[in-house]
Short mmCIF file of C-alpha atoms in Angstrom, two decimals:
data_model
loop_
_atom_site.label_atom_id
_atom_site.label_comp_id
_atom_site.label_asym_id
_atom_site.label_seq_id
_atom_site.Cartn_x
_atom_site.Cartn_y
_atom_site.Cartn_z
CA MET V 4 6.57 -29.03 1.75
CA LYS V 5 3.06 -29.40 3.17
CA PHE V 6 0.95 -26.58 4.63
CA GLY V 7 -1.74 -27.58 7.11
CA PHE V 8 -4.68 -25.48 8.23
CA ILE V 9 -6.43 -25.83 11.59
CA GLY V 10 -9.90 -24.41 11.11
CA PHE V 11 -10.94 -23.03 7.75
CA GLY V 12 -12.25 -19.48 7.46
CA GLU V 13 -11.57 -16.54 5.14
CA VAL V 14 -7.86 -16.29 5.91
CA SER V 15 -7.28 -20.03 5.50
CA TYR V 16 -9.26 -20.06 2.26
CA THR V 17 -7.30 -17.17 0.74
CA LEU V 18 -3.91 -18.48 1.85
CA SER V 19 -4.73 -22.00 0.58
CA LYS V 20 -5.79 -20.70 -2.80
CA LEU V 21 -2.53 -18.80 -3.24
CA LEU V 22 -0.40 -21.68 -1.97
CA LEU V 23 -2.19 -24.11 -4.33
CA ALA V 24 -1.41 -21.78 -7.22
CA LEU V 25 2.23 -22.06 -6.13
CA ASP V 26 1.88 -25.86 -6.34
CA PHE V 27 2.07 -26.64 -2.63
CA GLU V 28 0.14 -29.49 -1.02
CA ILE V 29 -2.48 -28.25 1.43
CA LEU V 30 -3.75 -30.38 4.31
CA SER V 31 -6.93 -29.85 6.27
CA SER V 32 -9.82 -31.78 7.71
CA ILE V 33 -13.58 -31.53 7.81
CA GLU V 34 -13.62 -33.00 11.34
CA GLY V 35 -16.48 -31.33 13.25
CA ARG V 36 -16.92 -28.58 10.64
CA SER V 37 -20.17 -26.95 9.55
CA GLN V 38 -21.68 -27.67 6.12
CA LYS V 39 -20.75 -24.13 5.04
CA THR V 40 -17.08 -24.71 5.89
CA ILE V 41 -17.15 -28.16 4.26
CA ASP V 42 -18.46 -26.55 1.04
CA LEU V 43 -15.68 -23.97 1.22
CA ILE V 44 -13.06 -26.69 1.72
CA ASN V 45 -14.48 -28.78 -1.12
CA SER V 46 -14.25 -25.85 -3.51
CA LEU V 47 -10.46 -26.17 -3.36
CA ASP V 48 -8.19 -29.07 -4.23
CA LEU V 49 -7.04 -29.90 -0.68
CA THR V 50 -5.80 -33.12 0.85
CA LEU V 51 -8.38 -33.96 3.50
CA LEU V 52 -7.28 -36.01 6.50
CA ASP V 53 -9.47 -37.72 9.12
CA SER V 54 -8.62 -35.36 11.94
CA PHE V 55 -6.87 -32.09 12.72
CA LYS V 56 -4.44 -34.13 14.81
CA ASP V 57 -3.36 -35.89 11.61
CA VAL V 58 -3.10 -32.49 9.88
CA ALA V 59 -0.80 -31.25 12.66
CA LYS V 60 1.38 -34.37 12.54
CA GLU V 61 1.87 -34.29 8.76
CA SER V 62 2.39 -30.56 8.20
CA ASP V 63 5.71 -28.83 7.60
CA VAL V 64 3.99 -25.52 8.21
CA LEU V 65 0.92 -25.55 10.43
CA ILE V 66 -1.30 -22.47 10.25
CA SER V 67 -3.80 -21.38 12.88
CA ALA V 68 -6.21 -18.77 11.48
CA ASN V 69 -9.29 -18.90 13.64
CA SER V 70 -10.70 -16.59 16.28
CA PRO V 71 -8.65 -15.02 19.10
CA ASP V 72 -10.50 -16.81 21.91
CA ILE V 73 -9.45 -20.31 20.79
CA ALA V 74 -5.94 -19.41 19.60
CA LEU V 75 -4.24 -20.54 22.80
CA ASP V 76 -6.03 -23.90 22.89
CA ILE V 77 -5.16 -24.57 19.27
CA ALA V 78 -1.50 -23.84 19.98
CA LYS V 79 -1.63 -26.26 22.93
CA ASN V 80 -3.54 -29.05 21.19
CA TYR V 81 -2.08 -28.95 17.69
CA GLY V 82 1.07 -26.80 17.85
CA ASN V 83 2.52 -29.33 20.25
CA LEU V 84 1.78 -32.23 17.86
CA THR V 85 3.46 -30.86 14.78
CA ASN V 86 7.09 -31.30 13.85
CA GLY V 87 6.85 -28.36 11.51
CA PHE V 88 6.55 -24.62 12.17
CA PHE V 89 3.48 -23.19 13.85
CA LEU V 90 2.19 -19.87 12.47
CA ASP V 91 -0.51 -18.02 14.39
CA PHE V 92 -2.48 -15.52 12.24
CA ASN V 93 -5.14 -14.79 14.87
CA ASN V 94 -5.81 -11.31 16.11
CA ILE V 95 -4.26 -11.95 19.53
CA SER V 96 -2.57 -9.65 22.02
CA PRO V 97 1.16 -9.77 22.77
CA LYS V 98 0.26 -11.41 26.10
CA THR V 99 -1.32 -14.42 24.34
CA VAL V 100 1.53 -14.50 21.84
CA PHE V 101 4.03 -14.82 24.68
CA GLU V 102 1.94 -17.59 26.25
CA ILE V 103 2.11 -19.52 23.00
CA GLU V 104 5.85 -18.92 22.81
CA ASP V 105 6.16 -20.40 26.32
CA ILE V 106 4.32 -23.54 25.19
CA LEU V 107 6.03 -24.05 21.82
CA SER V 108 9.36 -22.13 22.08
CA ASP V 109 10.51 -19.84 19.29
CA ASP V 110 12.18 -22.74 17.48
CA LYS V 111 8.77 -23.71 16.23
CA PHE V 112 6.52 -20.71 16.69
CA ILE V 113 6.32 -17.76 14.27
CA ASP V 114 4.29 -14.64 15.11
CA SER V 115 2.25 -13.89 11.96
CA ALA V 116 -0.29 -11.42 10.65
CA ILE V 117 -2.05 -10.29 7.53
CA ILE V 118 -2.24 -6.51 7.45
CA GLY V 119 -4.98 -4.83 5.48
CA ARG V 120 -7.51 -6.61 3.32
CA VAL V 121 -7.53 -10.36 3.01
CA ASN V 122 -8.00 -11.01 -0.68
CA SER V 123 -6.38 -13.05 -3.36
CA ASP V 124 -5.05 -10.17 -5.49
CA GLU V 125 -2.56 -8.81 -3.03
CA LEU V 126 -1.73 -9.99 0.46
CA ASN V 127 0.56 -8.34 3.02
CA ILE V 128 2.01 -10.87 5.43
CA TYR V 129 4.11 -9.85 8.43
CA LEU V 130 6.27 -12.28 10.39
CA SER V 131 8.51 -12.16 13.44
CA GLY V 132 10.47 -14.79 15.31
CA SER V 133 13.92 -16.33 15.34
CA LYS V 134 13.09 -18.89 12.66
CA ALA V 135 11.02 -16.66 10.37
CA GLN V 136 13.89 -15.89 7.97
CA PHE V 137 14.82 -19.56 7.79
CA LEU V 138 11.26 -20.55 6.90
CA LEU V 139 10.96 -17.81 4.31
CA ASP V 140 14.18 -18.90 2.59
CA LYS V 141 13.00 -22.50 2.59
CA ILE V 142 9.66 -21.61 0.97
CA LYS V 143 11.32 -19.40 -1.65
CA LYS V 144 13.83 -22.13 -2.48
CA GLU V 145 11.08 -24.70 -2.97
CA ILE V 146 9.10 -22.34 -5.20
CA GLY V 147 12.25 -21.67 -7.22
CA SER V 148 13.05 -25.40 -7.56
CA LYS V 149 9.66 -25.95 -9.18
CA GLY V 150 10.54 -23.41 -11.85
CA ILE V 151 7.77 -21.04 -10.72
CA ASP V 152 8.45 -17.32 -11.16
CA ILE V 153 6.44 -15.74 -8.35
CA ASN V 154 6.65 -12.32 -10.04
CA LYS V 155 4.67 -13.65 -12.97
CA MET V 156 1.70 -14.88 -10.92
CA ASP V 157 -1.55 -12.92 -11.16
CA PHE V 158 -1.44 -12.15 -7.43
CA LYS V 159 1.12 -10.50 -5.19
CA ILE V 160 2.23 -11.74 -1.80
CA ASN V 161 4.32 -9.21 0.11
CA VAL V 162 6.06 -10.91 2.99
CA LYS V 163 7.84 -8.68 5.46
CA LEU V 164 10.04 -9.91 8.27
CA ILE V 165 9.65 -7.46 11.16
CA SER V 166 12.26 -8.82 13.55
CA ASP V 167 13.53 -12.02 15.10
CA LYS V 168 11.50 -11.35 18.24
CA ILE V 169 8.21 -13.15 18.90
CA GLY V 170 5.64 -10.52 19.87
CA ASP V 171 6.76 -7.72 17.55
CA VAL V 172 4.12 -8.49 14.90
CA SER V 173 1.47 -8.58 17.57
CA LYS V 174 2.68 -5.28 19.11
CA LEU V 175 2.49 -3.63 15.70
CA LYS V 176 -1.07 -4.89 15.28
CA MET V 177 -1.99 -3.34 18.64
CA LEU V 178 -0.51 0.05 17.67
CA ARG V 179 -2.22 -0.10 14.30
CA SER V 180 -5.49 -1.02 15.92
CA SER V 181 -5.19 1.86 18.37
CA TYR V 182 -4.69 4.35 15.54
CA THR V 183 -7.23 3.09 13.00
CA LYS V 184 -9.98 2.54 15.57
CA GLY V 185 -9.29 6.01 16.94
CA VAL V 186 -9.86 7.43 13.46
CA SER V 187 -13.08 5.43 13.22
CA ALA V 188 -14.27 6.80 16.56
CA LEU V 189 -13.45 10.34 15.40
CA LEU V 190 -15.38 9.80 12.19
CA VAL V 191 -18.46 8.48 13.96
CA GLU V 192 -18.41 11.38 16.40
CA SER V 193 -17.75 14.17 13.86
CA PHE V 194 -20.42 13.01 11.44
CA GLU V 195 -23.04 12.49 14.11
CA LEU V 196 -22.47 16.08 15.20
CA ALA V 197 -22.52 17.27 11.58
CA GLU V 198 -25.83 15.48 11.11
CA LYS V 199 -27.32 17.44 13.99
CA LEU V 200 -26.21 20.64 12.23
CA ASP V 201 -27.44 19.41 8.85
CA LEU V 202 -23.92 19.86 7.44
CA GLU V 203 -23.03 16.22 6.74
CA GLU V 204 -22.61 16.50 2.96
CA GLU V 205 -20.56 19.65 3.33
CA LEU V 206 -18.27 18.06 5.92
CA TRP V 207 -17.59 15.11 3.59
CA GLU V 208 -16.71 17.59 0.92
CA ILE V 209 -14.33 19.78 2.89
CA LEU V 210 -12.57 16.85 4.55
CA SER V 211 -12.09 15.20 1.17
CA LEU V 212 -10.22 18.32 0.04
CA THR V 213 -7.34 17.69 2.43
CA GLU V 214 -7.63 13.98 3.28
CA ASN V 215 -7.07 11.24 0.73
CA ARG V 216 -8.85 11.08 -2.58
CA ASP V 217 -10.84 8.04 -1.57
CA PHE V 218 -11.71 9.56 1.79
CA GLU V 219 -15.50 9.52 1.68
CA ARG V 220 -15.85 5.93 0.49
CA SER V 221 -13.28 4.45 2.85
CA SER V 222 -14.48 6.53 5.82
CA LYS V 223 -18.12 5.59 5.31
CA SER V 224 -17.12 1.97 5.38
CA ARG V 225 -15.19 2.62 8.63
CA ILE V 226 -18.20 4.32 10.21
CA ASP V 227 -20.48 1.53 9.11
CA SER V 228 -18.35 -1.28 10.50
CA SER V 229 -17.64 0.68 13.71
CA LYS V 230 -21.33 0.88 14.45
CA LYS V 231 -22.07 -2.68 13.43
CA ALA V 232 -19.17 -4.19 15.32
CA SER V 233 -19.01 -1.79 18.25
CA LYS V 234 -18.99 -4.58 20.84
CA ARG V 235 -16.07 -6.36 19.20
CA ARG V 236 -14.20 -3.09 18.65
CA TYR V 237 -14.70 -2.27 22.31
CA GLU V 238 -13.30 -5.64 23.37
CA GLU V 239 -10.32 -5.15 21.07
CA LEU V 240 -9.68 -1.73 22.59
CA VAL V 241 -9.73 -3.25 26.08
CA GLU V 242 -6.91 -5.53 24.91
CA VAL V 243 -5.11 -2.62 23.24
CA LEU V 244 -5.24 -0.57 26.43
CA TYR V 245 -4.10 -3.47 28.58
CA PHE V 246 -1.13 -3.68 26.25
CA LEU V 247 -0.44 0.08 26.14
CA ASP V 248 -0.56 0.32 29.94
CA ASN V 249 2.49 -1.91 29.95
CA VAL V 250 4.26 0.16 27.30
CA ASP V 251 3.86 3.47 29.12
CA ASN V 252 2.32 3.94 32.54
CA VAL V 253 1.78 7.70 32.14
CA ASP V 254 -1.98 8.25 31.70
CA GLU V 255 -1.50 11.13 29.27
CA SER V 256 0.31 8.83 26.85
CA LYS V 257 -2.96 7.03 26.26
CA ILE V 258 -5.58 9.79 26.27
CA MET V 259 -6.75 9.08 22.72
CA ALA V 260 -6.69 5.30 23.07
CA ARG V 261 -8.70 5.50 26.29
CA ALA V 262 -11.21 7.85 24.66
CA THR V 263 -11.51 5.46 21.71
CA LYS V 264 -12.32 2.64 24.13
CA ASP V 265 -14.87 4.84 25.94
CA LYS V 266 -16.45 5.82 22.63
CA PHE V 267 -16.89 2.23 21.51
CA GLU V 268 -18.26 1.30 24.93
CA TYR V 269 -20.84 4.05 24.49
CA LEU V 270 -21.68 2.93 20.93
CA LYS V 271 -21.98 -0.68 22.10
CA ASN V 272 -24.38 0.25 24.91
CA ARG V 273 -26.39 2.55 22.64
CA GLU V 274 -26.69 -0.25 20.07
CA ASN V 275 -27.98 -2.62 22.77
CA LYS V 276 -30.70 -0.21 23.79
CA GLU V 277 -32.00 0.25 20.25
CA MET F 8 -15.40 46.63 -8.45
CA LYS F 9 -12.82 47.31 -5.77
CA PHE F 10 -11.56 44.79 -3.19
CA GLY F 11 -10.14 46.21 0.03
CA PHE F 12 -7.98 44.39 2.55
CA ILE F 13 -7.81 45.25 6.25
CA GLY F 14 -4.48 43.93 7.46
CA PHE F 15 -2.17 42.14 5.08
CA GLY F 16 -0.94 38.63 5.85
CA GLU F 17 -0.64 35.38 3.88
CA VAL F 18 -4.34 35.10 3.05
CA SER F 19 -4.62 38.73 1.92
CA TYR F 20 -1.47 38.40 -0.15
CA THR F 21 -2.67 35.26 -1.95
CA LEU F 22 -6.19 36.58 -2.55
CA SER F 23 -4.83 39.92 -3.82
CA LYS F 24 -2.49 38.22 -6.23
CA LEU F 25 -5.29 36.16 -7.75
CA LEU F 26 -7.68 39.12 -7.87
CA LEU F 27 -5.03 41.27 -9.57
CA ALA F 28 -4.58 38.56 -12.20
CA LEU F 29 -8.33 38.85 -12.78
CA ASP F 30 -7.82 42.57 -13.34
CA PHE F 31 -9.54 43.84 -10.17
CA GLU F 32 -8.39 46.93 -8.32
CA ILE F 33 -7.07 46.13 -4.85
CA LEU F 34 -7.08 48.67 -2.03
CA SER F 35 -5.02 48.53 1.14
CA SER F 36 -2.95 50.77 3.37
CA ILE F 37 0.42 50.64 5.07
CA GLU F 38 -0.97 52.57 8.07
CA GLY F 39 0.73 51.26 11.20
CA ARG F 40 2.17 48.21 9.42
CA SER F 41 5.55 46.55 10.05
CA GLN F 42 8.37 46.86 7.52
CA LYS F 43 7.91 43.20 6.62
CA THR F 44 4.25 43.76 5.74
CA ILE F 45 5.07 46.95 3.84
CA ASP F 46 7.57 45.00 1.72
CA LEU F 47 4.90 42.36 1.07
CA ILE F 48 2.38 45.02 0.07
CA ASN F 49 4.90 46.77 -2.18
CA SER F 50 5.62 43.52 -4.03
CA LEU F 51 2.12 43.72 -5.54
CA ASP F 52 0.50 46.40 -7.66
CA LEU F 53 -2.00 47.66 -5.07
CA THR F 54 -3.72 51.01 -4.66
CA LEU F 55 -2.44 52.30 -1.32
CA LEU F 56 -4.65 54.69 0.65
CA ASP F 57 -3.70 56.80 3.67
CA SER F 58 -5.70 54.81 6.19
CA PHE F 59 -7.71 51.62 6.58
CA LYS F 60 -10.75 53.82 7.18
CA ASP F 61 -10.35 55.10 3.62
CA VAL F 62 -9.95 51.50 2.42
CA ALA F 63 -13.23 50.57 4.11
CA LYS F 64 -15.09 53.55 2.67
CA GLU F 65 -13.95 52.97 -0.92
CA SER F 66 -14.27 49.18 -1.13
CA ASP F 67 -17.07 47.26 -2.82
CA VAL F 68 -15.85 44.13 -1.10
CA LEU F 69 -14.00 44.55 2.19
CA ILE F 70 -11.97 41.56 3.37
CA SER F 71 -10.83 40.91 6.91
CA ALA F 72 -8.12 38.24 7.04
CA ASN F 73 -6.24 38.76 10.24
CA SER F 74 -6.10 36.87 13.52
CA PRO F 75 -9.18 35.63 15.42
CA ASP F 76 -8.63 37.86 18.47
CA ILE F 77 -9.03 41.14 16.53
CA ALA F 78 -11.75 39.96 14.12
CA LEU F 79 -14.61 41.44 16.14
CA ASP F 80 -12.94 44.86 16.50
CA ILE F 81 -12.20 45.00 12.79
CA ALA F 82 -15.84 44.25 12.00
CA LYS F 83 -16.91 47.04 14.37
CA ASN F 84 -14.38 49.64 13.21
CA TYR F 85 -14.25 49.01 9.48
CA GLY F 86 -17.22 46.81 8.60
CA ASN F 87 -19.48 49.59 9.80
CA LEU F 88 -17.74 52.14 7.57
CA THR F 89 -18.01 50.29 4.29
CA ASN F 90 -20.91 50.50 1.87
CA GLY F 91 -19.77 47.27 0.27
CA PHE F 92 -19.86 43.67 1.50
CA PHE F 93 -17.81 42.59 4.49
CA LEU F 94 -16.13 39.16 4.25
CA ASP F 95 -14.54 37.68 7.36
CA PHE F 96 -11.90 34.99 6.60
CA ASN F 97 -10.61 34.73 10.16
CA ASN F 98 -10.61 31.47 12.04
CA ILE F 99 -13.42 32.50 14.38
CA SER F 100 -16.05 30.51 16.23
CA PRO F 101 -19.76 30.60 15.32
CA LYS F 102 -20.29 32.69 18.47
CA THR F 103 -18.06 35.50 17.13
CA VAL F 104 -19.60 35.15 13.68
CA PHE F 105 -23.06 35.75 15.14
CA GLU F 106 -21.74 38.78 17.05
CA ILE F 107 -20.48 40.24 13.79
CA GLU F 108 -23.82 39.50 12.13
CA ASP F 109 -25.54 41.42 14.96
CA ILE F 110 -23.33 44.44 14.27
CA LEU F 111 -23.46 44.44 10.46
CA SER F 112 -26.63 42.46 9.57
CA ASP F 113 -26.56 39.78 6.89
CA ASP F 114 -27.25 42.34 4.17
CA LYS F 115 -23.61 43.25 4.33
CA PHE F 116 -21.83 40.41 6.12
CA ILE F 117 -20.70 37.17 4.43
CA ASP F 118 -19.28 34.27 6.47
CA SER F 119 -16.13 33.16 4.59
CA ALA F 120 -13.33 30.64 4.81
CA ILE F 121 -10.44 29.17 2.90
CA ILE F 122 -10.34 25.41 3.42
CA GLY F 123 -7.05 23.57 3.00
CA ARG F 124 -3.80 25.14 1.90
CA VAL F 125 -3.56 28.82 1.14
CA ASN F 126 -1.58 28.99 -2.08
CA SER F 127 -1.89 30.60 -5.44
CA ASP F 128 -2.29 27.44 -7.52
CA GLU F 129 -5.60 26.31 -6.17
CA LEU F 130 -7.79 27.91 -3.53
CA ASN F 131 -10.97 26.54 -1.98
CA ILE F 132 -13.24 29.31 -0.76
CA TYR F 133 -16.44 28.63 1.20
CA LEU F 134 -19.14 31.22 1.72
CA SER F 135 -22.47 31.44 3.53
CA GLY F 136 -24.97 34.24 4.03
CA SER F 137 -28.09 35.66 2.41
CA LYS F 138 -26.13 37.85 -0.03
CA ALA F 139 -23.36 35.40 -0.89
CA GLN F 140 -24.98 34.21 -4.13
CA PHE F 141 -25.66 37.80 -5.20
CA LEU F 142 -22.03 38.77 -4.64
CA LEU F 143 -20.73 35.71 -6.46
CA ASP F 144 -22.90 36.45 -9.50
CA LYS F 145 -21.74 40.06 -9.51
CA ILE F 146 -18.06 39.06 -9.43
CA LYS F 147 -18.53 36.47 -12.18
CA LYS F 148 -20.39 38.99 -14.36
CA GLU F 149 -17.62 41.54 -13.99
CA ILE F 150 -14.94 38.98 -14.84
CA GLY F 151 -16.97 37.95 -17.89
CA SER F 152 -17.47 41.56 -19.03
CA LYS F 153 -13.69 42.01 -19.16
CA GLY F 154 -13.44 39.09 -21.55
CA ILE F 155 -11.43 37.02 -19.07
CA ASP F 156 -11.96 33.23 -19.24
CA ILE F 157 -11.36 32.12 -15.66
CA ASN F 158 -10.90 28.50 -16.79
CA LYS F 159 -7.83 29.52 -18.77
CA MET F 160 -5.98 31.13 -15.85
CA ASP F 161 -2.99 29.26 -14.44
CA PHE F 162 -4.68 28.99 -11.05
CA LYS F 163 -7.99 27.57 -9.88
CA ILE F 164 -10.40 29.19 -7.46
CA ASN F 165 -13.16 26.88 -6.28
CA VAL F 166 -15.91 28.89 -4.65
CA LYS F 167 -18.62 26.95 -2.87
CA LEU F 168 -21.75 28.46 -1.44
CA ILE F 169 -22.68 26.44 1.65
CA SER F 170 -26.01 28.03 2.53
CA ASP F 171 -27.74 31.38 2.95
CA LYS F 172 -27.21 31.19 6.73
CA ILE F 173 -24.46 33.17 8.45
CA GLY F 174 -22.57 30.79 10.76
CA ASP F 175 -22.69 27.67 8.59
CA VAL F 176 -19.18 28.16 7.19
CA SER F 177 -17.87 28.70 10.69
CA LYS F 178 -19.69 25.61 12.02
CA LEU F 179 -18.15 23.51 9.26
CA LYS F 180 -14.70 24.82 10.19
CA MET F 181 -15.30 23.76 13.80
CA LEU F 182 -16.34 20.23 12.78
CA ARG F 183 -13.37 19.97 10.44
CA SER F 184 -11.04 21.22 13.14
CA SER F 185 -12.42 18.68 15.61
CA TYR F 186 -11.77 15.82 13.18
CA THR F 187 -8.37 16.81 11.78
CA LYS F 188 -6.91 17.78 15.15
CA GLY F 189 -8.20 14.50 16.58
CA VAL F 190 -6.30 12.64 13.88
CA SER F 191 -3.19 14.69 14.72
CA ALA F 192 -3.53 13.81 18.41
CA LEU F 193 -3.91 10.12 17.51
CA LEU F 194 -0.80 10.27 15.33
CA VAL F 195 1.30 11.92 18.03
CA GLU F 196 0.17 9.36 20.59
CA SER F 197 0.53 6.24 18.41
CA PHE F 198 3.99 7.13 17.18
CA GLU F 199 5.29 8.09 20.61
CA LEU F 200 4.20 4.65 21.85
CA ALA F 201 5.71 2.99 18.76
CA GLU F 202 8.98 4.79 19.47
CA LYS F 203 9.07 3.28 22.94
CA LEU F 204 8.69 -0.17 21.34
CA ASP F 205 11.26 0.64 18.64
CA LEU F 206 8.62 -0.11 15.98
CA GLU F 207 8.22 3.38 14.47
CA GLU F 208 9.40 2.58 10.95
CA GLU F 209 7.26 -0.56 10.85
CA LEU F 210 4.17 1.31 12.01
CA TRP F 211 4.61 3.90 9.25
CA GLU F 212 4.84 1.07 6.80
CA ILE F 213 1.78 -0.90 7.87
CA LEU F 214 -0.41 2.17 8.23
CA SER F 215 0.62 3.35 4.78
CA LEU F 216 -0.71 0.06 3.40
CA THR F 217 -4.30 0.93 4.26
CA GLU F 218 -4.28 4.73 4.65
CA ASN F 219 -3.66 7.09 1.76
CA ARG F 220 -0.66 6.85 -0.50
CA ASP F 221 0.83 10.04 0.83
CA PHE F 222 0.17 9.00 4.42
CA GLU F 223 3.67 9.13 5.89
CA ARG F 224 4.60 12.54 4.48
CA SER F 225 1.34 14.26 5.35
CA SER F 226 1.12 12.64 8.80
CA LYS F 227 4.68 13.59 9.71
CA SER F 228 3.85 17.17 8.88
CA ARG F 229 0.74 16.92 11.10
CA ILE F 230 2.76 15.53 14.00
CA ASP F 231 5.37 18.21 13.57
CA SER F 232 2.93 21.11 13.54
CA SER F 233 0.89 19.60 16.41
CA LYS F 234 3.93 19.61 18.64
CA LYS F 235 5.14 23.03 17.55
CA ALA F 236 1.74 24.69 17.84
CA SER F 237 0.31 22.69 20.73
CA LYS F 238 -0.70 25.82 22.67
CA ARG F 239 -2.62 27.29 19.75
CA ARG F 240 -4.18 23.91 18.93
CA TYR F 241 -5.28 23.60 22.53
CA GLU F 242 -6.91 27.04 22.45
CA GLU F 243 -8.68 26.15 19.22
CA LEU F 244 -9.99 22.96 20.78
CA VAL F 245 -11.34 24.93 23.73
CA GLU F 246 -13.36 26.95 21.19
CA VAL F 247 -14.39 23.79 19.35
CA LEU F 248 -15.66 22.18 22.56
CA TYR F 249 -17.51 25.31 23.61
CA PHE F 250 -19.25 25.11 20.25
CA LEU F 251 -19.92 21.35 20.39
CA ASP F 252 -21.40 21.63 23.88
CA ASN F 253 -24.09 23.75 22.30
CA VAL F 254 -24.68 21.29 19.48
CA ASP F 255 -25.16 18.27 21.73
CA ASN F 256 -25.18 18.29 25.52
CA VAL F 257 -24.62 14.54 25.89
CA ASP F 258 -21.04 14.06 27.12
CA GLU F 259 -20.54 10.86 25.13
CA SER F 260 -21.13 12.75 21.89
CA LYS F 261 -17.86 14.57 22.47
CA ILE F 262 -15.57 11.91 23.94
CA MET F 263 -13.02 12.16 21.12
CA ALA F 264 -13.10 15.96 20.91
CA ARG F 265 -12.61 16.26 24.66
CA ALA F 266 -9.72 13.78 24.56
CA THR F 267 -8.15 15.77 21.71
CA LYS F 268 -8.33 18.91 23.85
CA ASP F 269 -6.82 17.06 26.83
CA LYS F 270 -4.06 15.68 24.64
CA PHE F 271 -3.07 19.11 23.32
CA GLU F 272 -3.22 20.52 26.85
CA TYR F 273 -0.78 17.81 27.89
CA LEU F 274 1.49 18.47 24.88
CA LYS F 275 1.40 22.21 25.56
CA ASN F 276 2.38 21.76 29.21
CA ARG F 277 5.08 19.24 28.32
CA GLU F 278 6.51 21.68 25.75
CA ASN F 279 6.63 24.40 28.41
CA LYS F 280 8.62 22.24 30.77
CA GLU F 281 11.26 21.36 28.18
#
């Protein structure tokens, strides 16, 4: 069973490393890649083909883990060429997911996501689609036939099948995004106001009493990335809201999500001015 | 050193219990109290006086732990009568705190709060005011002189002095309220949308991956109390916004707080209709 990767970033690198440890053959290509990506690819024991078209043709499982804006084109250009399954791990909206389903049909396409951190100690993979269970069983069987006990590896891959419906993984990502980015927006706002009152340290302390133990560290990282990536967060929230408007057309059902979008728009514009 | 309580609810009960364990004399009165409160008072070994006026006159530390709407009257009627310190534990805005300071002066008045759960295992008390440190030292000295080792008690009282400025404890409570109620509003909204998509269970699961370990239990309790107490939450947010408008007059600095208020207003009105 051969896994092919179109593009090669952080997600592809981590997935490849884990799949290599499980003794799978990994296909990719350095066609048109930057020197940085070529170095990354060369650090692993991959099978390199001349072109991504060849990768698509020879893969049993073709993985697209790139950026949202090229996800649809990759599905069109390479998903159509493969005889294997096509897994999209990009951060795309349900709308784009359904467009890909239209192109490839759910016989081939599996809606996929990594939730939480992408690292090689523990990885949480979510799948939906009519063939997701079939693919999972096939992979497990092949791992078993090699005599590999996956529980004894020094990493953990948690794979969760959400449903047999394409789009459900992507919907979950939207809901998650709406919540976590809302918390980030709240954090930015509360601590900027606390700063004005010279009560920042004290606010960290009293919130840590009732929030989680790791609250200050994890929240500071949320604030930091919210400010740094405010433009991208804003764009993601535009997508989230577009999606939520279809879920519920009552304005009051989206007060917090809309405010989160407005907050990131403000942070984005403020950042531009500085 | 005698501690007097005006009114007798959950906070007074818990504080009295801990102070009794530290061998302090506790004064209160059953004047005009309900049978329920009288039973609560009688369950502890308190010194009962004929009236709350007598309690005020004889206390070295007079504690007001009632409801926000009567806090100012209590400060006027009883705070003025005592020769001891007056501690206000009510959930009042900085505006009301400053009104009390005007009446009593910060020689007598100490801005006080319990942060987090009120229970007799562990209690987090926050104080601010020019005499707060003096009072703390006096209490510690008296405990020490009785030969009591507070570290060996089966409860923990964490007392934190925020600053020597009246109002700082109350400001912190406002900021905390703005953040935690914002999170509650986000939770209500995200899970109502997830319910519409039939992805509630899955959303709990993926958020628990990156939020705290206890996320589902604590968040469900937040959702529950947000819906039950939406009217009160809304009123609190009105106070919070009134306060924040004075901290920063730029609208965008309060996008999330304003949305939180709007969300609770919506929940309150929806509750009324049902």
